[in-house]
Coordinates of C-alpha atoms in Angstrom, one line a residue:
M1331 CA 4.5 18.1 11.9
N1332 CA 5.3 20.8 14.2
S1333 CA 2.3 20.5 16.5
T1334 CA 3.3 24.0 17.9
A1335 CA 3.7 25.7 14.1
R1336 CA 1.7 28.5 13.5
L1337 CA -0.5 28.8 10.4
I1338 CA -0.9 30.6 7.4
A1339 CA -4.8 31.2 6.6
A1340 CA -5.4 33.5 3.7
V1341 CA -8.1 35.5 4.3
I1342 CA -11.7 34.6 2.8
I1343 CA -13.5 38.1 1.4
G1344 CA -16.6 38.2 3.5
A1345 CA -18.2 36.6 6.7
A1346 CA -20.0 33.4 6.6
G1347 CA -22.2 31.8 8.9
C1348 CA -22.8 28.3 9.5
G1349 CA -24.6 27.1 6.6
D1350 CA -24.0 29.6 4.2
V1351 CA -21.7 29.4 0.6
I1352 CA -18.1 31.3 1.5
A1353 CA -18.1 34.2 -0.6
P1354 CA -16.0 34.8 -3.8
S1355 CA -12.2 34.9 -2.4
R1356 CA -8.9 36.4 -4.1
V1357 CA -6.2 33.3 -2.7
A1358 CA -3.1 34.2 -1.9
N1359 CA -0.7 33.0 -3.5
V1360 CA 2.5 30.4 -2.6
A1361 CA 3.8 34.3 -2.6
E1362 CA 2.2 36.7 -1.1
L1363 CA 2.3 34.0 1.6
T1364 CA 6.0 33.7 2.5
A1365 CA 6.0 36.8 1.3
A1366 CA 3.2 38.0 4.5
A1367 CA 4.8 35.5 7.3
T1368 CA 5.9 38.3 9.2
D1369 CA 4.9 37.3 12.2
G1370 CA 7.0 34.6 13.4
S1371 CA 5.0 31.9 11.4
T1372 CA 5.9 29.2 9.5
P1373 CA 5.3 30.1 5.6
M1374 CA 5.1 27.2 2.9
P1375 CA 8.5 27.4 0.7
P1376 CA 8.3 28.7 -2.4
A1377 CA 10.1 26.4 -4.3
T1378 CA 8.6 24.3 -7.7
A1379 CA 10.0 20.5 -8.4
A1380 CA 11.5 20.1 -11.1
E1381 CA 10.2 18.0 -13.9
W1382 CA 10.9 14.7 -14.8
D1383 CA 12.5 15.6 -17.6
G1384 CA 15.2 18.2 -15.5
A1385 CA 16.0 15.8 -13.2
T1386 CA 19.2 14.3 -12.4
S1387 CA 19.2 10.0 -13.4
L1388 CA 19.7 8.0 -10.6
A1389 CA 20.7 4.0 -11.3
N1390 CA 18.6 2.5 -9.0
V1391 CA 15.6 4.5 -10.5
P1392 CA 13.3 3.2 -13.6
A1393 CA 12.1 5.3 -15.9
W1394 CA 8.9 3.2 -15.8
A1395 CA 8.0 4.2 -12.8
A1396 CA 7.0 7.9 -12.8
D1397 CA 4.3 6.6 -15.0
A1398 CA 3.1 3.2 -13.0
V1399 CA 0.0 3.2 -11.3
F1400 CA 0.7 0.3 -8.9
Y1401 CA -2.3 -2.0 -7.6
Q1402 CA -1.7 -4.1 -4.5
I1403 CA -2.6 -8.0 -4.4
F1404 CA -3.3 -10.2 -0.7
P1405 CA -2.8 -13.8 -3.1
E1406 CA -4.9 -15.2 -0.7
R1407 CA -8.2 -13.7 -0.7
F1408 CA -7.7 -11.8 -4.6
R1409 CA -9.4 -14.4 -6.5
N1410 CA -10.0 -18.5 -6.0
G1411 CA -9.5 -19.6 -9.5
D1412 CA -9.0 -23.3 -9.2
S1413 CA -11.0 -24.5 -6.0
S1414 CA -8.8 -28.0 -6.7
N1415 CA -5.5 -26.5 -5.1
D1416 CA -7.0 -25.0 -1.5
P1417 CA -5.4 -25.4 1.1
T1418 CA -6.3 -28.5 3.6
H1419 CA -6.0 -28.4 7.4
A1420 CA -2.9 -29.6 7.1
S1421 CA -1.0 -27.1 5.9
L1422 CA -2.6 -24.6 7.5
E1423 CA 0.3 -22.2 10.6
F1424 CA -1.2 -23.8 13.7
A1425 CA -3.5 -26.8 12.6
E1426 CA -2.9 -29.2 15.9
E1427 CA -4.8 -26.3 17.4
T1428 CA -7.3 -26.3 14.7
P1429 CA -10.5 -28.1 14.9
K1430 CA -10.8 -31.0 12.8
S1431 CA -14.4 -29.8 11.3
W1432 CA -12.1 -26.9 9.8
R1433 CA -13.5 -26.4 6.1
I1434 CA -12.4 -23.5 3.3
T1435 CA -14.5 -20.5 3.9
P1436 CA -17.4 -19.2 1.4
W1437 CA -15.9 -16.8 -0.7
T1438 CA -19.3 -15.0 -0.2
A1439 CA -20.1 -15.3 3.3
D1440 CA -20.8 -12.9 6.0
W1441 CA -17.4 -11.6 6.8
Y1442 CA -17.9 -10.9 10.6
A1443 CA -20.2 -14.6 10.9
R1444 CA -18.7 -17.5 13.2
A1445 CA -17.9 -21.1 11.2
D1446 CA -19.3 -23.9 13.8
W1447 CA -15.3 -25.0 13.1
E1448 CA -14.3 -21.5 15.0
R1449 CA -17.1 -21.6 17.4
E1450 CA -15.9 -24.8 18.3
S1451 CA -11.7 -22.4 18.9
G1452 CA -13.7 -20.3 21.5
E1453 CA -15.8 -17.5 21.3
N1454 CA -13.9 -14.7 20.9
F1455 CA -13.7 -13.3 16.7
Y1456 CA -10.6 -12.5 17.0
E1457 CA -8.0 -15.0 19.0
N1458 CA -9.7 -17.7 18.0
G1459 CA -10.6 -18.3 14.0
V1460 CA -10.2 -15.6 11.9
F1461 CA -6.5 -16.0 11.8
N1462 CA -7.0 -20.0 10.8
R1463 CA -9.6 -19.1 7.8
R1464 CA -8.6 -20.0 4.3
Y1465 CA -10.6 -19.0 1.4
G1466 CA -8.2 -20.6 -1.8
G1467 CA -7.1 -17.8 -3.7
D1468 CA -4.5 -18.1 -6.3
L1469 CA -2.8 -17.7 -9.1
Q1470 CA -5.7 -18.9 -11.5
G1471 CA -7.9 -16.1 -10.2
V1472 CA -4.8 -13.8 -10.2
L1473 CA -4.7 -14.6 -14.4
D1474 CA -8.6 -14.7 -14.8
K1475 CA -8.1 -11.1 -13.8
L1476 CA -5.7 -9.4 -15.4
D1477 CA -8.5 -8.0 -17.6
Y1478 CA -10.2 -6.7 -15.5
L1479 CA -7.1 -5.3 -13.9
Q1480 CA -6.0 -4.2 -17.4
D1481 CA -9.3 -1.8 -18.2
L1482 CA -9.4 -0.3 -14.7
G1483 CA -5.7 2.3 -15.9
V1484 CA -2.9 -0.1 -13.3
N1485 CA -0.1 -1.3 -15.2
A1486 CA 2.1 -1.8 -11.8
I1487 CA 0.7 -5.1 -9.4
Y1488 CA 2.9 -5.2 -5.5
F1489 CA 2.0 -8.9 -4.4
N1490 CA 2.1 -9.5 -0.8
P1491 CA 4.4 -12.5 -0.9
V1492 CA 3.8 -15.5 -3.0
F1493 CA 6.5 -17.9 -1.7
Y1494 CA 5.4 -20.9 -0.1
G1495 CA 4.6 -20.8 4.2
R1496 CA 1.9 -22.0 6.1
S1497 CA 0.2 -18.7 6.8
L1498 CA -2.7 -16.8 5.2
H1499 CA 0.1 -14.1 4.5
K1500 CA 3.1 -15.7 4.0
Y1501 CA 6.1 -13.4 5.9
D1502 CA 6.8 -17.1 7.4
G1503 CA 8.7 -18.7 4.3
S1504 CA 8.5 -21.9 3.9
S1505 CA 10.5 -22.0 1.2
L1506 CA 11.6 -18.5 -0.8
H1507 CA 12.4 -20.2 -4.1
H1508 CA 8.8 -21.6 -4.4
I1509 CA 5.7 -20.5 -4.8
D1510 CA 3.4 -21.7 -2.6
P1511 CA 2.0 -24.6 -3.7
H1512 CA -1.8 -24.1 -2.8
F1513 CA -1.8 -21.0 -5.3
G1514 CA -0.7 -23.7 -8.2
P1515 CA -2.4 -26.0 -9.6
D1516 CA -0.7 -30.0 -7.7
P1517 CA -0.3 -28.9 -4.5
A1518 CA 0.5 -32.8 -3.8
G1519 CA 3.6 -32.9 -6.9
D1520 CA 5.2 -29.3 -5.9
F1521 CA 5.3 -30.6 -2.4
A1522 CA 7.1 -34.2 -3.3
L1523 CA 9.9 -32.4 -6.0
M1524 CA 10.2 -30.0 -3.2
A1525 CA 10.4 -32.7 -0.5
A1526 CA 14.7 -33.2 -1.1
E1527 CA 15.8 -29.8 -1.9
T1528 CA 18.5 -28.1 0.1
S1529 CA 20.5 -24.5 0.1
D1530 CA 22.0 -25.2 -3.4
P1531 CA 20.3 -23.8 -6.1
A1532 CA 21.3 -27.5 -8.6
S1533 CA 18.5 -29.4 -6.1
W1534 CA 15.5 -26.8 -7.2
H1535 CA 13.1 -28.2 -9.7
W1536 CA 10.6 -25.4 -11.7
T1537 CA 7.1 -26.7 -9.8
A1538 CA 3.6 -26.3 -10.7
A1539 CA 3.1 -23.9 -9.0
D1540 CA 6.0 -22.0 -10.6
Q1541 CA 5.6 -22.1 -13.5
L1542 CA 1.7 -21.3 -13.5
F1543 CA 3.2 -18.1 -12.0
L1544 CA 6.6 -17.6 -14.6
K1545 CA 2.7 -17.7 -16.7
L1546 CA 1.4 -14.9 -15.3
L1547 CA 4.5 -12.6 -15.4
A1548 CA 4.3 -13.3 -19.7
E1549 CA 0.4 -12.3 -19.6
A1550 CA 0.9 -9.7 -17.1
H1551 CA 3.4 -8.2 -19.2
S1552 CA 1.8 -9.6 -22.7
R1553 CA -1.1 -6.3 -20.8
K1554 CA 2.2 -4.3 -20.1
I1555 CA 1.1 -4.6 -16.8
R1556 CA 4.2 -4.8 -14.5
V1557 CA 4.8 -6.7 -11.6
I1558 CA 7.4 -6.9 -8.1
I1559 CA 6.6 -9.3 -5.6
D1560 CA 7.3 -9.6 -1.4
G1561 CA 10.4 -9.8 -0.9
V1562 CA 11.2 -11.1 2.9
F1563 CA 15.3 -11.4 3.9
N1564 CA 14.9 -10.5 7.5
H1565 CA 13.5 -14.1 8.8
T1566 CA 11.2 -17.1 7.7
G1567 CA 8.9 -19.2 9.4
C1568 CA 9.3 -22.4 11.3
D1569 CA 8.9 -24.7 8.2
F1570 CA 11.5 -23.1 6.5
F1571 CA 14.0 -25.4 5.3
A1572 CA 17.4 -24.6 7.1
F1573 CA 15.2 -24.1 10.3
A1574 CA 13.5 -26.9 10.4
D1575 CA 16.9 -28.6 9.1
I1576 CA 17.7 -27.0 12.4
V1577 CA 15.2 -28.7 15.0
K1578 CA 16.4 -31.9 14.1
R1579 CA 19.9 -31.8 13.8
R1580 CA 20.6 -29.2 16.0
E1581 CA 24.7 -28.3 16.4
Q1582 CA 24.8 -30.4 13.6
S1583 CA 23.1 -29.3 11.2
P1584 CA 25.2 -27.5 8.8
Y1585 CA 22.6 -24.6 9.0
A1586 CA 23.3 -24.0 12.7
E1587 CA 24.6 -20.5 12.2
W1588 CA 21.8 -18.9 9.5
Y1589 CA 20.1 -18.0 12.6
I1590 CA 20.2 -16.7 16.2
V1591 CA 20.8 -19.5 18.0
A1592 CA 20.9 -19.0 22.2
H1593 CA 20.7 -22.3 23.0
F1594 CA 20.5 -25.4 21.5
D1595 CA 17.9 -27.8 23.0
D1596 CA 19.3 -31.5 25.2
P1597 CA 17.9 -34.5 23.8
T1598 CA 18.5 -36.0 26.9
T1599 CA 16.2 -33.7 29.3
P1600 CA 12.7 -33.8 28.9
A1601 CA 12.7 -29.7 28.9
D1602 CA 12.8 -27.9 25.7
E1603 CA 15.8 -25.9 25.7
F1604 CA 15.9 -24.5 22.0
H1605 CA 15.8 -20.9 22.2
Y1606 CA 16.2 -18.4 19.7
K1607 CA 15.5 -15.3 18.5
G1608 CA 12.4 -14.5 16.9
W1609 CA 11.2 -11.4 14.5
W1610 CA 9.6 -8.8 17.5
G1611 CA 9.9 -11.8 20.5
N1612 CA 7.6 -13.6 17.6
R1613 CA 8.7 -18.0 17.6
T1614 CA 7.3 -18.5 14.5
L1615 CA 9.4 -16.1 12.8
P1616 CA 13.3 -17.5 13.5
E1617 CA 15.2 -14.5 12.1
F1618 CA 18.3 -14.8 9.9
S1619 CA 21.9 -14.0 11.5
D1620 CA 24.0 -11.3 10.3
N1621 CA 28.0 -11.4 10.0
A1622 CA 30.5 -11.5 12.5
A1623 CA 30.6 -7.4 12.8
G1624 CA 27.3 -7.3 12.1
N1625 CA 27.1 -5.4 8.9
D1626 CA 25.3 -8.0 7.0
L1627 CA 23.7 -11.3 6.3
H1628 CA 25.6 -14.0 7.4
P1629 CA 27.3 -15.6 4.7
G1630 CA 25.0 -18.5 4.7
P1631 CA 21.3 -16.2 4.8
K1632 CA 23.1 -13.7 2.3
A1633 CA 24.2 -16.7 -0.4
Y1634 CA 20.7 -17.7 -0.6
V1635 CA 18.9 -14.6 -1.0
L1636 CA 20.9 -13.5 -3.3
N1637 CA 20.6 -17.3 -6.1
V1638 CA 16.8 -16.9 -5.4
T1639 CA 17.1 -13.0 -6.7
R1640 CA 18.4 -14.3 -9.4
R1641 CA 15.6 -17.2 -9.9
W1642 CA 12.6 -14.9 -9.7
M1643 CA 14.3 -12.2 -12.4
D1644 CA 15.5 -14.0 -14.8
P1645 CA 13.8 -17.5 -14.8
N1646 CA 15.8 -19.0 -17.7
N1647 CA 19.1 -18.0 -16.8
D1648 CA 19.9 -16.4 -20.2
G1649 CA 20.4 -12.8 -19.1
D1650 CA 17.8 -11.4 -20.5
P1651 CA 15.2 -10.5 -17.9
V1652 CA 11.8 -10.1 -19.5
D1653 CA 10.7 -13.5 -18.9
G1654 CA 11.2 -12.1 -15.1
I1655 CA 9.3 -9.9 -12.2
D1656 CA 9.5 -6.0 -12.7
G1657 CA 11.4 -5.3 -9.3
W1658 CA 11.1 -6.3 -5.4
R1659 CA 9.0 -4.4 -3.1
L1660 CA 10.9 -5.2 0.2
D1661 CA 9.3 -6.1 4.1
V1662 CA 11.0 -4.5 7.4
A1663 CA 13.7 -3.2 5.5
D1664 CA 15.2 -1.0 8.0
E1665 CA 16.0 -3.8 9.8
V1666 CA 17.8 -5.5 7.7
P1667 CA 22.2 -4.2 8.0
L1668 CA 22.2 -1.3 5.1
P1669 CA 25.6 -2.8 2.9
F1670 CA 23.4 -5.8 2.7
W1671 CA 20.6 -3.7 0.7
K1672 CA 23.5 -1.5 -1.3
E1673 CA 25.3 -4.7 -2.4
W1674 CA 21.9 -6.6 -2.7
N1675 CA 20.4 -3.3 -4.5
A1676 CA 23.1 -2.8 -7.1
F1677 CA 22.6 -7.0 -8.2
V1678 CA 19.5 -6.8 -8.9
R1679 CA 20.4 -3.8 -10.9
R1680 CA 22.8 -6.0 -13.2
L1681 CA 20.4 -8.6 -13.7
N1682 CA 18.1 -5.8 -14.6
P1683 CA 18.9 -2.5 -14.7
Q1684 CA 15.4 -1.4 -15.4
A1685 CA 14.3 -3.1 -11.7
Y1686 CA 12.5 -1.2 -9.1
T1687 CA 12.7 -2.0 -5.8
V1688 CA 10.9 -1.0 -2.9
A1689 CA 11.6 -0.4 1.0
E1690 CA 9.3 -1.2 3.3
F1691 CA 9.6 1.8 6.5
W1692 CA 7.1 4.2 7.7
N1693 CA 9.1 7.4 8.8
D1694 CA 11.5 9.4 7.0
A1695 CA 13.4 7.5 4.4
R1696 CA 16.1 9.2 3.6
R1697 CA 19.1 7.0 4.8
L1698 CA 18.0 4.4 4.1
L1699 CA 17.2 4.9 0.1
T1700 CA 20.1 6.6 -0.7
E1701 CA 22.6 4.3 1.0
G1702 CA 20.4 1.5 0.4
G1703 CA 19.9 1.9 -3.6
F1704 CA 16.4 1.7 -3.4
S1705 CA 13.9 3.9 -5.9
A1706 CA 11.3 4.7 -3.6
T1707 CA 9.5 3.7 -0.7
M1708 CA 6.2 2.5 0.6
N1709 CA 4.8 6.5 1.2
Y1710 CA 3.6 6.6 4.6
H1711 CA 5.6 9.6 6.1
A1712 CA 5.6 11.8 3.0
F1713 CA 1.8 11.0 1.4
A1714 CA -0.3 8.7 4.0
F1715 CA -0.1 10.1 7.1
P1716 CA -0.5 13.8 5.7
V1717 CA -3.6 12.8 3.7
K1718 CA -4.9 11.4 7.1
G1719 CA -4.2 14.8 9.1
F1720 CA -6.4 16.7 6.0
L1721 CA -8.1 15.1 3.8
I1722 CA -9.3 12.3 6.3
D1723 CA -9.9 13.6 9.4
G1724 CA -9.9 17.6 8.9
R1725 CA -7.7 18.1 11.6
M1726 CA -3.9 19.9 9.6
S1727 CA -4.4 23.0 8.0
A1728 CA -4.7 23.7 4.2
H1729 CA -1.5 25.4 4.6
D1730 CA 0.3 23.2 7.1
F1731 CA -0.7 19.8 4.4
G1732 CA 0.4 21.1 1.9
R1733 CA 4.0 22.2 3.6
E1734 CA 4.1 18.4 5.3
L1735 CA 4.1 17.4 1.2
Q1736 CA 6.3 19.4 -0.6
L1737 CA 9.2 19.6 2.4
R1738 CA 8.7 15.6 2.7
R1739 CA 8.7 15.0 -0.3
E1740 CA 11.1 18.2 -1.1
A1741 CA 13.8 15.3 1.2
Y1742 CA 14.4 13.1 -1.5
P1743 CA 15.9 13.4 -4.8
T1744 CA 14.1 14.4 -7.6
A1745 CA 14.2 11.6 -9.4
M1746 CA 13.1 9.4 -6.4
Q1747 CA 10.5 11.8 -5.6
F1748 CA 8.4 10.5 -8.6
A1749 CA 8.7 7.2 -8.3
Q1750 CA 7.5 7.4 -4.5
Q1751 CA 4.8 4.8 -4.0
N1752 CA 1.9 6.3 -3.0
L1753 CA -0.3 4.0 -0.4
I1754 CA -2.9 6.0 1.6
D1755 CA -3.8 2.1 3.1
S1756 CA -2.5 -1.7 3.0
H1757 CA -2.2 -4.6 4.3
D1758 CA -1.2 -3.6 7.9
T1759 CA -3.5 -0.9 8.2
E1760 CA -7.4 -0.1 8.1
R1761 CA -8.9 0.3 4.7
V1762 CA -9.4 3.9 3.3
A1763 CA -12.6 3.9 3.5
S1764 CA -13.4 2.0 7.5
M1765 CA -10.2 5.3 8.0
I1766 CA -13.0 7.5 6.8
V1767 CA -15.9 6.2 8.6
N1768 CA -13.9 6.4 11.8
R1769 CA -12.0 9.5 11.6
P1770 CA -11.5 11.3 14.6
F1771 CA -13.6 14.7 15.9
E1772 CA -12.7 15.5 19.1
Q1773 CA -10.8 12.8 20.5
H1774 CA -6.9 13.1 21.0
Y1775 CA -4.9 11.6 19.1
R1776 CA -2.8 9.6 20.7
N1777 CA 0.2 9.3 18.5
A1778 CA -0.6 12.9 16.7
D1779 CA 2.8 12.6 14.7
R1780 CA 0.9 10.2 12.5
F1781 CA -3.4 11.8 13.7
D1782 CA -3.2 7.7 14.5
Y1783 CA -2.8 6.4 11.2
D1784 CA -2.2 2.5 12.2
E1785 CA -2.0 3.9 16.1
G1786 CA -3.3 0.1 17.4
G1787 CA -5.3 0.7 20.1
V1788 CA -7.9 2.5 17.6
V1789 CA -8.1 1.1 14.1
S1790 CA -9.5 -2.2 15.0
P1791 CA -12.6 -3.0 17.0
R1792 CA -10.6 -5.5 17.6
Y1793 CA -8.9 -3.8 20.7
N1794 CA -11.3 -0.6 20.4
P1795 CA -14.7 -1.3 20.9
S1796 CA -16.2 2.0 19.3
Y1797 CA -14.7 1.2 16.0
A1798 CA -17.7 1.4 13.5
V1799 CA -17.4 -2.2 10.7
R1800 CA -20.2 0.3 8.9
P1801 CA -19.9 0.8 5.0
P1802 CA -19.5 4.7 4.4
T1803 CA -22.7 6.5 3.8
E1804 CA -22.2 9.1 0.4
Q1805 CA -21.0 12.2 1.7
E1806 CA -17.5 10.0 3.5
R1807 CA -18.0 8.7 -0.2
R1808 CA -16.7 11.7 -1.1
L1809 CA -14.1 11.8 0.9
Q1810 CA -12.4 8.8 -0.7
R1811 CA -13.0 10.6 -3.7
M1812 CA -10.8 13.4 -2.9
I1813 CA -8.1 10.8 -1.8
V1814 CA -8.0 8.9 -5.1
L1815 CA -8.0 12.4 -6.7
L1816 CA -4.9 13.5 -4.6
Q1817 CA -3.2 10.2 -5.7
M1818 CA -3.6 10.4 -9.0
T1819 CA -2.6 14.0 -9.3
Y1820 CA 0.3 14.4 -6.8
V1821 CA 3.9 13.4 -7.7
G1822 CA 4.5 10.1 -7.0
A1823 CA 3.3 6.8 -8.3
P1824 CA 0.3 6.5 -6.7
M1825 CA -0.8 2.4 -5.3
V1826 CA -4.5 1.2 -4.9
Y1827 CA -5.2 -1.7 -2.7
Y1828 CA -6.9 -4.7 -3.8
G1829 CA -11.5 -4.0 -3.4
D1830 CA -11.2 -0.1 -2.3
E1831 CA -12.1 0.0 -6.2
A1832 CA -14.9 -1.9 -5.1
G1833 CA -16.1 0.0 -2.2
M1834 CA -14.3 -2.7 0.4
W1835 CA -14.6 -1.9 4.1
G1836 CA -12.5 -2.9 7.1
G1837 CA -10.5 -2.2 10.0
D1838 CA -7.3 -3.1 10.6
D1839 CA -6.1 -6.7 10.3
P1840 CA -7.6 -8.9 10.0
C1841 CA -10.9 -7.4 8.7
D1842 CA -8.5 -5.7 5.8
R1843 CA -7.7 -8.6 4.5
A1844 CA -11.5 -10.0 3.7
P1845 CA -12.4 -11.9 -0.2
M1846 CA -12.6 -9.5 -2.4
T1847 CA -15.5 -8.7 -3.7
W1848 CA -16.2 -9.5 -6.6
E1849 CA -18.5 -8.3 -9.9
D1850 CA -20.2 -12.2 -10.7
L1851 CA -20.6 -13.7 -7.1
Q1852 CA -23.7 -13.0 -5.0
F1853 CA -22.7 -12.0 -1.2
C1854 CA -23.9 -12.9 1.7
V1855 CA -25.3 -9.3 3.8
Q1856 CA -23.3 -8.4 6.7
S1857 CA -25.3 -9.0 10.2
H1858 CA -22.7 -10.2 12.4
D1859 CA -20.4 -7.8 14.4
P1860 CA -17.3 -9.3 15.7
L1861 CA -18.0 -8.0 19.0
G1862 CA -21.4 -8.8 19.8
R1863 CA -22.8 -5.4 19.2
P1864 CA -26.3 -4.8 17.9
R1865 CA -26.6 -3.4 14.2
E1866 CA -28.0 -2.6 11.0
A1867 CA -28.1 -5.9 8.2
V1868 CA -26.0 -3.3 5.3
A1869 CA -25.4 -4.9 1.5
V1870 CA -21.8 -6.4 0.4
A1871 CA -21.7 -6.2 -3.1
F1872 CA -19.5 -4.7 -6.0
D1873 CA -19.8 -0.7 -6.2
H1874 CA -20.1 -0.1 -9.6
E1875 CA -20.3 4.0 -9.6
L1876 CA -16.6 3.9 -7.3
H1877 CA -15.3 1.2 -9.6
D1878 CA -15.9 3.6 -12.4
F1879 CA -14.6 6.9 -10.5
Y1880 CA -11.4 4.8 -9.8
R1881 CA -11.6 4.1 -13.8
S1882 CA -11.8 6.9 -15.4
A1883 CA -9.7 9.2 -12.2
I1884 CA -6.6 6.5 -13.6
A1885 CA -7.4 7.4 -17.3
L1886 CA -6.7 10.6 -16.1
R1887 CA -3.2 10.3 -15.1
N1888 CA -2.3 8.0 -17.6
N1889 CA -3.7 10.2 -20.6
E1890 CA -1.9 13.9 -18.3
P1891 CA 1.8 13.4 -18.8
A1892 CA 1.8 16.8 -16.9
L1893 CA 0.3 14.6 -13.4
R1894 CA 3.1 12.2 -14.5
R1895 CA 6.2 13.5 -14.9
G1896 CA 5.3 17.7 -14.7
S1897 CA 6.4 19.7 -11.7
W1898 CA 4.6 20.5 -8.7
S1899 CA 4.2 23.6 -7.2
P1900 CA 1.4 24.8 -4.5
V1901 CA -0.7 27.6 -5.9
A1902 CA -3.2 28.7 -3.0
S1903 CA -3.9 27.4 0.7
V1904 CA -7.3 29.3 2.5
D1905 CA -7.2 27.1 6.3
D1906 CA -10.4 28.0 7.4
A1907 CA -12.8 26.8 4.4
K1908 CA -9.8 23.8 4.0
F1909 CA -9.5 24.5 0.8
F1910 CA -5.9 23.4 -1.0
A1911 CA -4.7 23.7 -4.5
F1912 CA -1.8 22.8 -7.0
R1913 CA -0.6 23.1 -10.0
R1914 CA 1.1 20.1 -12.4
S1915 CA 3.0 21.8 -15.6
L1916 CA 4.4 19.9 -18.4
A1917 CA 6.1 20.8 -22.4
G1918 CA 3.2 24.1 -21.6
R1919 CA 0.5 21.7 -20.4
S1920 CA -0.6 23.5 -17.1
L1921 CA -2.9 22.0 -14.9
L1922 CA -4.5 23.1 -11.5
V1923 CA -5.7 21.2 -8.9
A1924 CA -7.9 21.8 -6.5
F1925 CA -9.6 20.5 -3.4
N1926 CA -12.4 21.6 -0.9
R1927 CA -12.2 20.0 2.5
G1928 CA -14.3 22.1 3.9
A1929 CA -17.8 20.9 4.6
E1930 CA -19.9 24.6 3.2
T1931 CA -18.8 25.6 -1.4
F1932 CA -16.4 27.5 -1.9
Q1933 CA -15.8 29.9 -4.7
W1934 CA -12.3 29.7 -5.4
V1935 CA -11.1 32.9 -8.4
L1936 CA -8.5 31.0 -9.8
P1937 CA -4.7 32.6 -10.5
S1938 CA -5.0 35.9 -12.3
Q1939 CA -2.9 34.4 -15.2
V1940 CA -5.4 32.2 -16.0
G1941 CA -7.5 33.0 -18.9
K1942 CA -10.8 32.6 -20.5
N1943 CA -10.0 29.5 -22.7
A1944 CA -9.5 27.0 -18.8
K1945 CA -11.9 24.3 -18.5
I1946 CA -12.9 21.4 -16.5
I1947 CA -11.0 18.0 -17.1
F1948 CA -11.8 15.8 -14.4
A1949 CA -14.0 16.2 -11.8
T1950 CA -15.1 14.9 -8.3
D1951 CA -18.5 16.0 -8.0
Q1952 CA -20.4 17.0 -11.6
T1953 CA -22.1 20.5 -9.9
I1954 CA -18.9 21.6 -10.2
T1955 CA -18.9 24.9 -12.2
L1956 CA -16.1 27.1 -13.6
E1957 CA -17.8 30.7 -14.3
D1958 CA -16.2 33.5 -16.9
G1959 CA -14.5 35.9 -14.6
E1960 CA -14.7 40.0 -14.8
P1961 CA -13.7 41.6 -17.9
A1962 CA -10.6 41.3 -17.2
G1963 CA -10.3 39.0 -14.6
P1964 CA -9.2 34.6 -14.0
P1965 CA -12.4 32.4 -14.4
T1966 CA -14.3 31.6 -10.8
A1967 CA -14.5 27.5 -9.3
H1968 CA -17.6 26.3 -7.8
L1969 CA -16.9 23.6 -5.1
P1970 CA -19.4 21.5 -3.2
A1971 CA -18.4 20.2 0.1
F1972 CA -16.0 17.8 0.1
S1973 CA -14.8 17.5 -4.1
G1974 CA -12.2 18.0 -5.6
V1975 CA -11.6 19.3 -9.2
V1976 CA -8.8 19.4 -11.9
V1977 CA -8.6 22.6 -14.5
A1978 CA -6.6 22.5 -17.6
E1979 CA -5.5 26.7 -17.9

């Protein structure tokens, strides 16, 4: 957002003191805002987004994406459905540095309480132990909860990496052609099968974990739930078979050119001269090489990635993708050569013309998506950032909020706008509940362009000693409900991060990756603090009321085609009251969606064309009312502080 931009605010009729109800106002519509901009201010463009059916189709954007409601699952922390496959000490990423007293952490333990083995590692919560915790989440746990997801109303799952890796997050892949054995029923048997495999697909087996994943796909598809998985094609872990072979055989390895090696080790000296490029300098994440021209992956890893892609998209290799995944989320997509993505996306669409590919990129992704052939991006830039500025922080004006939503969205082709993955939090950020708890009031932003969204020194007690680890208050939950309503009514595919609907809170990694709070489990009271600060003990339990709200909001989207495929147009903004409204329309059905981010009740006179048959079909607060207007006038909506409403015209 341009911090120097001047704002247009609709005038509130009548003055309101502290604690007063804002008097009914006729809010300026977009045409009036545009016409009124004679003082150098920047008006909201009067454009209206096209309907999905009116959009120019794109081969890389599947039609189902417009109807998707995604649910993100971090496998190790979602559900332990099979304790017999739990990780072992030997399976840890840094096993040699972890005390032998290490044990699986109980699922229901106080997140901030430290086990004996953690204290043996050191006194710092963040540096000594928490990243070596394992809770035993697995594929059986997901299978056991598919009915829960179906009941919630989601119809697409995004999995963080399911492939074999030593870390808790699996972005350090040891294999991309196998599911992590500890996610399946027979780790020992799987490792035995994997031992002699090479980059040749003819050497690859289908392990027990692989087969369980295929079963999960079939079970999800039977519930009309699509599945996309994380693809990490920029780097691997050090145990990846090709890199491990380089460590062993150095220049003689057939994989010697797969990685960016500056110098191989000389075995005749006691020193370790092996130097290679790790992702962002991280030696545990060696990067794949590019080709000689620097415009593609090296032919070796490229061929491997294409074979992996085919394996998971058409497992039985019969030309019918029905048994495979429905798409990919591509990690650090901007760090892989763009021509590779163009070719890879074309290959994906040959395997499955209805595949969905979403790129991880935190800024304006227009060039990456259009030239790389992706379906969408994780919509941090055009959704999460403005939502943080307006609905969470209340530091962005209502007018600028609507303007930024519109301008950033309209930078993409119309069909792509309906496929954008509209998230507010993820495994890479603090949870939305904690964003709200820790929203700034008077503090200056470190990164004003992002409203300190995921700003490293701000979003966790690890680097910010004033960061609160408490759950939200009821008023703060009101803000969360507004955000959910926006996700479910805006253009693009909403995504819910696991546990948000259950009431979970937590700062940035690792605290955003706590075990899922399940209804059937009794959790310990949370009384410890990561920094040893005094705190009030709080209960940790499944939040039924919040879950029911998410379920209802998702049902609203699923039941209203206008919210999924309809046109979008801004209707009203009132800067002083922090009020914003827009319209979604399709095939004669028109819905008004309005938000009062202000701390006072707001009375909104609906647009003049709205008749007396208008009715509320959804609200974040059951005290919201709609009253008939004067004989010739439109109705008036009464919105309490921090509330949102959907009105059918």
